[in-house]
CSV table of C-alpha atoms and ligand atoms in Angstrom, one decimal:
chain,number,residue,atom,x,y,z
N,1,MET,CA,-14.0,-116.5,29.5
N,2,SER,CA,-11.7,-119.2,29.4
N,3,LYS,CA,-8.7,-118.7,27.5
N,4,LYS,CA,-8.1,-120.8,24.4
N,5,ALA,CA,-4.6,-122.6,23.7
N,6,LEU,CA,-3.1,-124.7,20.7
N,7,ILE,CA,-0.7,-127.4,20.9
N,8,ILE,CA,1.0,-128.2,18.1
N,9,GLY,CA,2.0,-131.8,18.6
N,10,VAL,CA,-0.5,-132.6,21.1
N,11,SER,CA,0.3,-136.7,20.8
N,12,SER,CA,3.8,-136.0,22.0
N,13,GLN,CA,5.0,-136.8,25.6
N,14,ASP,CA,5.3,-132.9,26.2
N,15,GLY,CA,2.0,-132.2,24.4
N,16,SER,CA,-0.2,-134.6,26.0
N,17,TYR,CA,1.0,-133.5,29.6
N,18,LEU,CA,0.5,-129.9,28.6
N,19,ALA,CA,-3.0,-130.3,27.3
N,20,GLU,CA,-3.8,-131.9,30.9
N,21,LEU,CA,-2.3,-129.3,32.6
N,22,LEU,CA,-4.2,-126.4,30.7
N,23,LEU,CA,-7.6,-128.2,31.2
N,24,SER,CA,-7.0,-128.1,34.6
N,25,LYS,CA,-6.6,-124.4,34.5
N,26,GLY,CA,-9.8,-124.0,32.5
N,27,TYR,CA,-8.4,-123.8,29.3
N,28,GLU,CA,-10.2,-124.6,26.2
N,29,VAL,CA,-7.5,-126.6,24.3
N,30,THR,CA,-7.0,-127.3,20.6
N,31,GLY,CA,-4.4,-129.9,19.5
N,32,THR,CA,-2.8,-130.8,16.4
N,33,VAL,CA,-2.0,-134.5,15.2
N,34,ARG,CA,-0.5,-135.3,11.7
N,35,HIS,CA,-3.3,-136.9,9.7
N,36,THR,CA,-2.7,-140.7,9.2
N,37,THR,CA,-4.7,-143.6,8.2
N,38,ASN,CA,-4.7,-145.7,11.4
N,39,PHE,CA,-5.8,-142.6,14.3
N,40,TYR,CA,-4.5,-144.4,17.5
N,41,GLN,CA,-2.4,-142.0,19.7
N,42,GLU,CA,-1.7,-143.5,23.0
N,43,ASN,CA,-0.6,-140.4,25.0
N,44,ILE,CA,-3.8,-138.6,24.3
N,45,THR,CA,-6.8,-141.4,23.8
N,46,HIS,CA,-7.6,-140.1,27.3
N,47,LEU,CA,-8.1,-136.9,26.0
N,48,TYR,CA,-10.5,-137.4,23.3
N,49,GLY,CA,-13.7,-135.5,23.8
N,50,LYS,CA,-12.1,-133.2,26.1
N,51,ILE,CA,-10.0,-131.1,23.9
N,52,GLY,CA,-10.5,-130.0,20.2
N,53,ILE,CA,-8.3,-132.0,17.3
N,54,GLU,CA,-7.0,-130.7,14.1
N,55,ALA,CA,-4.7,-132.3,11.7
N,56,ALA,CA,-1.9,-130.4,10.6
N,57,ASP,CA,1.7,-131.2,9.9
N,58,LEU,CA,4.7,-128.6,10.4
N,59,ILE,CA,5.6,-129.2,6.5
N,60,ASP,CA,2.6,-128.0,5.5
N,61,LEU,CA,1.7,-124.1,6.5
N,62,GLU,CA,-1.5,-124.5,5.0
N,63,SER,CA,-2.5,-126.8,7.7
N,64,LEU,CA,-1.2,-124.8,10.3
N,65,ALA,CA,-3.2,-121.5,9.3
N,66,ASN,CA,-5.8,-123.4,9.4
N,67,ALA,CA,-5.5,-124.7,12.6
N,68,VAL,CA,-4.7,-121.4,14.2
N,69,ARG,CA,-7.6,-119.8,12.3
N,70,LYS,CA,-10.0,-122.3,13.7
N,71,SER,CA,-8.9,-122.3,17.3
N,72,LYS,CA,-8.6,-118.7,17.5
N,73,PRO,CA,-5.8,-119.3,20.3
N,74,ASP,CA,-4.7,-117.0,23.2
N,75,GLU,CA,-1.5,-119.3,23.4
N,76,VAL,CA,0.1,-121.3,21.0
N,77,TYR,CA,2.6,-124.1,22.0
N,78,ASN,CA,5.0,-125.5,19.2
N,79,ILE,CA,5.7,-128.8,20.9
N,80,ALA,CA,6.0,-131.0,17.7
N,81,ALA,CA,9.1,-131.8,15.6
N,82,GLN,CA,11.5,-134.6,14.3
N,83,SER,CA,12.6,-135.0,18.0
N,84,ILE,CA,14.8,-137.8,17.9
N,85,PRO,CA,18.5,-136.7,17.8
N,86,ALA,CA,19.7,-140.5,16.5
N,87,ASP,CA,17.4,-140.2,13.5
N,88,SER,CA,18.5,-136.9,12.5
N,89,TRP,CA,21.9,-138.1,11.1
N,90,THR,CA,19.8,-140.5,8.6
N,91,HIS,CA,17.3,-138.0,7.9
N,92,PRO,CA,19.0,-134.8,8.2
N,93,PHE,CA,16.6,-132.9,5.2
N,94,TYR,CA,13.7,-134.4,7.1
N,95,THR,CA,14.7,-133.0,10.4
N,96,GLY,CA,15.8,-129.5,8.8
N,97,GLU,CA,12.1,-129.4,7.2
N,98,VAL,CA,10.2,-130.3,10.5
N,99,THR,CA,12.5,-129.1,13.2
N,100,ALA,CA,13.5,-126.1,12.1
N,101,LEU,CA,11.7,-124.9,9.0
N,102,GLY,CA,8.6,-126.0,10.6
N,103,ALA,CA,8.8,-123.5,13.5
N,104,VAL,CA,9.1,-121.2,11.3
N,105,ARG,CA,6.0,-122.0,9.4
N,106,ALA,CA,4.0,-122.3,12.7
N,107,MET,CA,5.2,-118.7,13.8
N,108,GLU,CA,4.4,-117.5,10.5
N,109,ALA,CA,0.7,-119.1,10.7
N,110,VAL,CA,0.5,-117.4,14.2
N,111,ARG,CA,1.7,-113.9,12.9
N,112,HIS,CA,-0.8,-113.7,9.9
N,113,PHE,CA,-3.8,-115.4,11.5
N,114,ALA,CA,-3.4,-114.6,15.3
N,115,PRO,CA,-0.7,-111.9,16.0
N,116,GLY,CA,-1.8,-111.2,19.3
N,117,ALA,CA,-1.1,-114.6,20.5
N,118,LYS,CA,1.5,-115.6,22.6
N,119,PHE,CA,4.1,-118.5,20.9
N,120,TYR,CA,6.1,-121.0,23.0
N,121,GLN,CA,8.7,-122.5,21.2
N,122,ALA,CA,10.1,-125.9,22.2
N,123,THR,CA,13.6,-125.5,22.3
N,124,SER,CA,16.6,-128.4,23.5
N,125,ARG,CA,19.8,-128.6,25.5
N,126,GLU,CA,20.9,-129.9,22.1
N,127,ILE,CA,21.4,-126.5,20.8
N,128,TYR,CA,24.6,-126.2,23.3
N,129,GLY,CA,26.2,-129.7,21.5
N,130,ASN,CA,29.7,-130.4,23.1
N,131,ILE,CA,30.3,-127.0,24.4
N,132,GLN,CA,32.7,-126.6,27.1
N,133,ALA,CA,30.8,-125.9,30.2
N,134,GLU,CA,29.7,-127.3,33.2
N,135,ALA,CA,26.3,-126.0,33.3
N,136,ALA,CA,24.1,-123.9,30.6
N,137,THR,CA,22.7,-120.9,31.8
N,138,GLU,CA,20.5,-118.8,29.1
N,139,ASP,CA,23.2,-116.6,27.8
N,140,LEU,CA,25.5,-119.5,26.8
N,141,LEU,CA,25.5,-119.4,22.6
N,142,CYS,CA,24.4,-122.2,20.0
N,143,ASP,CA,27.2,-124.8,19.5
N,144,ALA,CA,24.9,-127.8,18.1
N,145,ASN,CA,26.8,-130.5,16.9
N,146,ASN,CA,24.1,-132.7,15.4
N,147,PRO,CA,21.4,-132.3,12.8
N,148,TYR,CA,18.8,-132.4,15.6
N,149,GLY,CA,20.7,-129.7,17.8
N,150,ILE,CA,21.5,-127.5,14.7
N,151,ALA,CA,17.7,-127.5,13.5
N,152,LYS,CA,16.6,-126.4,17.1
N,153,ALA,CA,19.2,-123.9,17.3
N,154,TYR,CA,17.6,-122.3,13.8
N,155,ALA,CA,14.2,-122.3,15.4
N,156,HIS,CA,15.4,-121.0,18.8
N,157,MET,CA,17.1,-118.0,16.9
N,158,MET,CA,14.3,-117.7,14.3
N,159,ALA,CA,11.9,-117.4,17.6
N,160,ARG,CA,14.1,-114.6,18.8
N,161,CYS,CA,14.3,-112.9,15.6
N,162,TYR,CA,10.3,-112.9,15.4
N,163,ARG,CA,10.2,-111.7,18.9
N,164,GLU,CA,12.8,-108.6,18.0
N,165,SER,CA,11.5,-107.7,14.5
N,166,PHE,CA,7.7,-108.3,14.8
N,167,GLY,CA,7.2,-107.3,18.5
N,168,MET,CA,5.2,-110.9,19.0
N,169,PHE,CA,5.2,-112.6,22.4
N,170,VAL,CA,7.5,-115.5,21.4
N,171,CYS,CA,9.2,-117.3,24.2
N,172,GLY,CA,11.2,-120.8,24.7
N,173,GLY,CA,12.2,-123.2,27.3
N,174,ILE,CA,15.9,-124.7,26.7
N,175,LEU,CA,14.9,-127.8,28.1
N,176,PHE,CA,17.1,-130.6,29.3
N,177,ASN,CA,16.2,-134.2,28.8
N,178,HIS,CA,12.9,-134.8,30.4
N,179,GLU,CA,11.2,-138.4,30.6
N,180,SER,CA,7.9,-140.1,31.8
N,181,PRO,CA,6.1,-143.1,30.9
N,182,ARG,CA,4.7,-141.4,27.7
N,183,ARG,CA,8.4,-141.2,26.3
N,184,SER,CA,9.1,-142.8,23.3
N,185,LEU,CA,10.8,-146.0,23.1
N,186,HIS,CA,13.1,-144.5,20.9
N,187,PHE,CA,15.0,-143.1,24.1
N,188,VAL,CA,17.4,-144.3,26.4
N,189,THR,CA,15.3,-144.1,29.6
N,190,ARG,CA,12.6,-145.8,28.4
N,191,LYS,CA,14.0,-148.5,26.5
N,192,ILE,CA,15.8,-149.4,29.9
N,193,SER,CA,12.4,-149.0,31.9
N,194,ALA,CA,10.5,-151.1,29.0
N,195,ALA,CA,13.2,-153.5,29.0
N,196,ALA,CA,13.5,-154.3,32.7
N,197,ALA,CA,9.6,-154.3,32.8
N,198,CYS,CA,9.6,-156.9,30.1
N,199,ILE,CA,12.5,-159.5,31.2
N,200,LYS,CA,11.0,-159.2,34.7
N,201,ASN,CA,7.4,-160.1,33.6
N,202,GLY,CA,8.9,-162.8,31.2
N,203,VAL,CA,7.2,-161.0,27.8
N,204,LYS,CA,7.9,-163.1,24.6
N,205,ASN,CA,7.4,-160.3,22.3
N,206,PRO,CA,8.7,-157.1,23.4
N,207,PRO,CA,8.5,-154.0,21.6
N,208,LEU,CA,10.7,-153.3,18.6
N,209,ASN,CA,13.9,-151.0,19.3
N,210,GLU,CA,14.9,-148.5,16.0
N,211,LEU,CA,16.9,-151.1,14.2
N,212,GLY,CA,14.0,-153.0,14.1
N,213,GLU,CA,14.8,-155.8,16.4
N,214,PRO,CA,13.3,-156.7,19.7
N,215,LEU,CA,14.0,-154.6,22.3
N,216,VAL,CA,15.2,-157.8,24.3
N,217,ASP,CA,17.1,-160.4,22.3
N,218,LYS,CA,16.7,-163.9,22.6
N,219,ASN,CA,19.5,-164.1,25.4
N,220,GLY,CA,17.7,-161.7,27.5
N,221,LYS,CA,19.8,-158.7,26.4
N,222,LEU,CA,19.0,-155.0,26.1
N,223,HIS,CA,21.1,-153.0,23.7
N,224,LEU,CA,22.0,-150.0,24.4
N,225,GLY,CA,24.6,-147.3,22.7
N,226,ASN,CA,27.6,-145.6,25.2
N,227,LEU,CA,26.8,-146.7,28.6
N,228,ASP,CA,28.9,-143.7,30.1
N,229,SER,CA,27.1,-140.9,28.5
N,230,LYS,CA,25.3,-138.7,31.3
N,231,ARG,CA,22.5,-136.5,30.9
N,232,ASP,CA,20.7,-134.1,33.3
N,233,TRP,CA,17.3,-135.8,33.5
N,234,GLY,CA,13.8,-134.2,34.8
N,235,TYR,CA,10.3,-135.5,34.9
N,236,ALA,CA,8.4,-134.1,31.7
N,237,LYS,CA,5.2,-133.7,34.3
N,238,GLU,CA,7.0,-130.7,35.7
N,239,TYR,CA,8.5,-129.6,32.8
N,240,VAL,CA,5.1,-128.8,31.0
N,241,GLU,CA,4.4,-126.2,34.3
N,242,ALA,CA,7.7,-124.4,33.4
N,243,MET,CA,6.4,-124.0,29.5
N,244,TRP,CA,3.5,-122.5,31.0
N,245,LEU,CA,5.0,-120.4,33.3
N,246,ILE,CA,7.3,-119.2,30.6
N,247,VAL,CA,4.2,-118.0,28.6
N,248,GLN,CA,2.5,-116.4,31.5
N,249,ASN,CA,5.7,-114.1,32.1
N,250,SER,CA,5.0,-110.1,31.6
N,251,THR,CA,8.0,-110.2,29.0
N,252,PRO,CA,8.7,-113.1,26.2
N,253,LYS,CA,12.3,-114.7,27.2
N,254,ASP,CA,14.0,-117.9,27.2
N,255,TYR,CA,14.9,-120.0,30.1
N,256,VAL,CA,16.9,-122.8,30.5
N,257,ILE,CA,14.9,-125.9,32.6
N,258,GLY,CA,16.7,-128.8,34.0
N,259,THR,CA,17.8,-130.3,37.1
N,260,ASN,CA,21.3,-129.0,37.4
N,261,LYS,CA,22.2,-132.9,38.0
N,262,THR,CA,23.7,-135.5,35.6
N,263,TYR,CA,23.2,-139.3,35.8
N,264,SER,CA,25.1,-142.0,33.5
N,265,VAL,CA,23.3,-144.6,31.3
N,266,ARG,CA,24.7,-147.1,33.5
N,267,GLU,CA,23.6,-145.4,36.5
N,268,ALA,CA,19.8,-145.3,35.0
N,269,CYS,CA,20.4,-149.1,34.2
N,270,LYS,CA,21.0,-149.8,38.0
N,271,ILE,CA,18.2,-147.7,39.3
N,272,ALA,CA,15.5,-149.6,36.6
N,273,PHE,CA,17.0,-153.2,37.1
N,274,ASP,CA,17.8,-153.0,41.1
N,275,HIS,CA,13.8,-151.9,41.2
N,276,VAL,CA,12.8,-155.2,39.8
N,277,GLY,CA,15.1,-157.2,41.7
N,278,LEU,CA,17.4,-157.8,38.6
N,279,ASN,CA,21.2,-157.2,38.1
N,280,TRP,CA,21.4,-154.8,35.1
N,281,GLU,CA,24.8,-155.9,34.1
N,282,ASP,CA,23.5,-159.7,33.3
N,283,HIS,CA,21.0,-158.0,31.2
N,284,VAL,CA,22.5,-154.4,29.1
N,285,VAL,CA,25.3,-154.8,26.5
N,286,SER,CA,26.4,-151.9,24.7
N,287,ASN,CA,26.3,-152.0,21.1
N,288,GLU,CA,28.4,-150.2,18.8
N,289,LYS,CA,25.5,-149.9,16.2
N,290,LEU,CA,23.7,-148.0,18.7
N,291,LEU,CA,26.6,-145.5,19.2
N,292,ARG,CA,25.8,-141.8,17.8
N,293,PRO,CA,28.6,-140.5,15.4
N,294,THR,CA,29.2,-137.7,17.6
N,295,GLU,CA,28.6,-137.5,21.4
N,296,ILE,CA,27.3,-134.5,23.4
N,297,LYS,CA,29.5,-134.2,26.5
N,298,GLU,CA,28.0,-133.8,29.7
N,299,LEU,CA,26.1,-130.6,30.5
N,300,LYS,CA,24.0,-129.5,33.5
N,301,GLY,CA,20.6,-127.6,33.0
N,302,ASP,CA,21.0,-124.5,35.5
N,303,TYR,CA,17.4,-123.1,36.3
N,304,SER,CA,18.4,-120.7,38.6
N,305,LEU,CA,16.5,-117.7,36.5
N,306,ALA,CA,13.7,-119.8,36.1
N,307,LYS,CA,13.5,-120.3,39.8
N,308,LYS,CA,14.5,-116.7,40.5
N,309,GLU,CA,12.0,-114.9,38.2
N,310,LEU,CA,9.1,-117.8,37.6
N,311,GLY,CA,9.4,-119.8,41.0
N,312,TRP,CA,9.6,-123.0,39.2
N,313,GLU,CA,12.1,-125.9,40.4
N,314,PRO,CA,12.2,-129.6,39.7
N,315,LYS,CA,10.8,-131.8,42.5
N,316,THR,CA,11.0,-135.6,41.4
N,317,SER,CA,14.5,-137.0,41.9
N,318,PHE,CA,16.1,-139.0,38.9
N,319,GLU,CA,15.8,-142.3,41.0
N,320,GLN,CA,12.2,-141.5,41.6
N,321,LEU,CA,11.3,-140.8,38.2
N,322,MET,CA,13.1,-144.1,36.4
N,323,LYS,CA,10.9,-146.0,39.3
N,324,ILE,CA,7.8,-144.2,38.3
N,325,MET,CA,8.7,-145.2,34.7
N,326,VAL,CA,9.6,-148.9,35.7
N,327,GLU,CA,6.3,-149.3,37.4
N,328,ALA,CA,4.1,-148.1,34.5
N,329,ASP,CA,6.0,-150.5,32.2
N,330,LEU,CA,5.3,-153.7,34.3
N,331,GLU,CA,1.8,-152.6,34.1
N,332,ARG,CA,1.9,-151.9,30.5
N,333,PHE,CA,3.6,-155.2,29.7
N,334,LYS,CA,2.0,-157.7,31.5
N,335,ILE,CA,1.5,-161.3,30.1
N,336,HIS,CA,-2.5,-161.8,30.2
B,1,NDP,P1,7.6,-136.5,21.0
B,1,NDP,O1,9.0,-137.2,20.6
B,1,NDP,O2,6.9,-137.4,22.3
B,1,NDP,O3,6.5,-136.0,20.2
B,1,NDP,C1,6.9,-135.7,19.0
B,1,NDP,C2,5.8,-134.9,18.4
B,1,NDP,O4,6.0,-134.3,17.2
B,1,NDP,C3,4.6,-136.0,18.1
B,1,NDP,O5,3.6,-135.6,18.5
B,1,NDP,C4,4.7,-136.1,16.8
B,1,NDP,O6,3.5,-135.9,16.1
B,1,NDP,C5,5.0,-134.7,16.2
B,1,NDP,N1,5.6,-134.4,14.6
B,1,NDP,C6,6.6,-135.2,14.1
B,1,NDP,N2,6.5,-134.7,13.0
B,1,NDP,C7,5.6,-133.8,12.6
B,1,NDP,C8,5.3,-133.0,11.5
B,1,NDP,N3,6.0,-133.2,10.2
B,1,NDP,N4,4.4,-132.2,11.8
B,1,NDP,C9,3.8,-132.2,12.9
B,1,NDP,N5,3.9,-133.0,14.0
B,1,NDP,C10,5.2,-133.9,13.9
B,1,NDP,O7,8.2,-135.6,22.0
B,1,NDP,P2,8.6,-134.6,23.5
B,1,NDP,O8,7.2,-134.7,23.9
B,1,NDP,O9,9.7,-135.8,23.9
B,1,NDP,O10,9.4,-133.4,22.9
B,1,NDP,C11,8.5,-132.4,23.0
B,1,NDP,C12,9.2,-131.3,22.0
B,1,NDP,O11,10.5,-130.7,23.1
B,1,NDP,C13,9.9,-131.9,21.0
B,1,NDP,O12,10.0,-130.6,19.8
B,1,NDP,C14,11.4,-131.8,21.0
B,1,NDP,O13,12.1,-131.9,20.3
B,1,NDP,C15,11.3,-131.0,22.5
B,1,NDP,N6,12.4,-131.5,23.7
B,1,NDP,C16,12.4,-132.8,23.8
B,1,NDP,C17,13.2,-132.8,25.2
B,1,NDP,C18,13.1,-134.1,25.9
B,1,NDP,O14,14.0,-134.6,26.6
B,1,NDP,N7,12.0,-134.9,25.6
B,1,NDP,C19,14.2,-131.8,25.5
B,1,NDP,C20,14.4,-131.0,24.8
B,1,NDP,C21,13.6,-130.6,23.9
B,1,NDP,P3,3.0,-137.9,15.6
B,1,NDP,O15,2.6,-138.3,17.0
B,1,NDP,O16,2.1,-137.8,14.7
B,1,NDP,O17,4.6,-138.5,15.5
């Protein structure tokens, strides 16, 4: 009999890749989406008819309980969150409700209605904030310094609490940044790939950024925050394989998933604009309105434990990843 999985937040970058992975492994997959008037989810339209869909919101315990009751899962992946660190300063209450307490609601739904199911919590590198370390391993303590990271740290520690207090199989991936053509336009790598493609293709109406302004202004400039920020960026398609391996483990544990390499925003711009034959310095400006109130320092994700115990390691280089994203956006933002 095929295993059943419930993905909370299936419309996300990770949720959509995870659904594809689980389907390829013969799972029966149900995914939750938020109830909206206009139901169009770009990341999952190709999955309609292949997965079950339930409406659920992390703010609403009853909706989560219904999704768990109806799907009868063997494995539950909580991928959903208010996932945008930059928005968490302007929405601290909402971020806490969804990203922190929402994870606890999801665990409560599983504890009551599918107590034997394995539960995966999407933890983030942001739980380490500005910590003084070169690379993160699983034993580094939380030191989050923004509302999103603090909410994720709470959810991460509650996951451990549920594992230790209720004997549930609760595990987590402490994932460093991971990107793909399905990354939302709130995030810097996707802004860069989309802007490079729009400029190259001469798109007149580029998508809007989080300030509600065109991603590429009338002078052909992409506005970003701190160009010197460095991140450990991997490929989302590979990171969902790590999630699945973490859940198949014999004991519930948390694992750091990263590439152990960092690149600056500047370097990301150079790779993307070079790929379309443009000079990034002619097209990218740093806009102080887009700076974070507090930065996180450079930190690498040391994935040695995942490699040793799960056999997982990243395969796609950052340069390849940026090119994959630019190619996808050249196709997406075409003038017809
Ligand atoms: P996305 O930003 O692509 O998607 C977020 C998802 O959360 C969407 O499906 C969204 O639904 C859903 N969501 C938001 N609010 C609610 C709510 N109140 N109730 C139910 N669902 C909600 O996420 P990613 O794929 O980038 O990331 C997946 C998870 O991993 C997130 O928890 C994120 O915080 C975490 N993470 C991501 C990293 C990354 O680099 N991508 C790094 C480390 C952790 P809708 O489509 O309706 O908006």
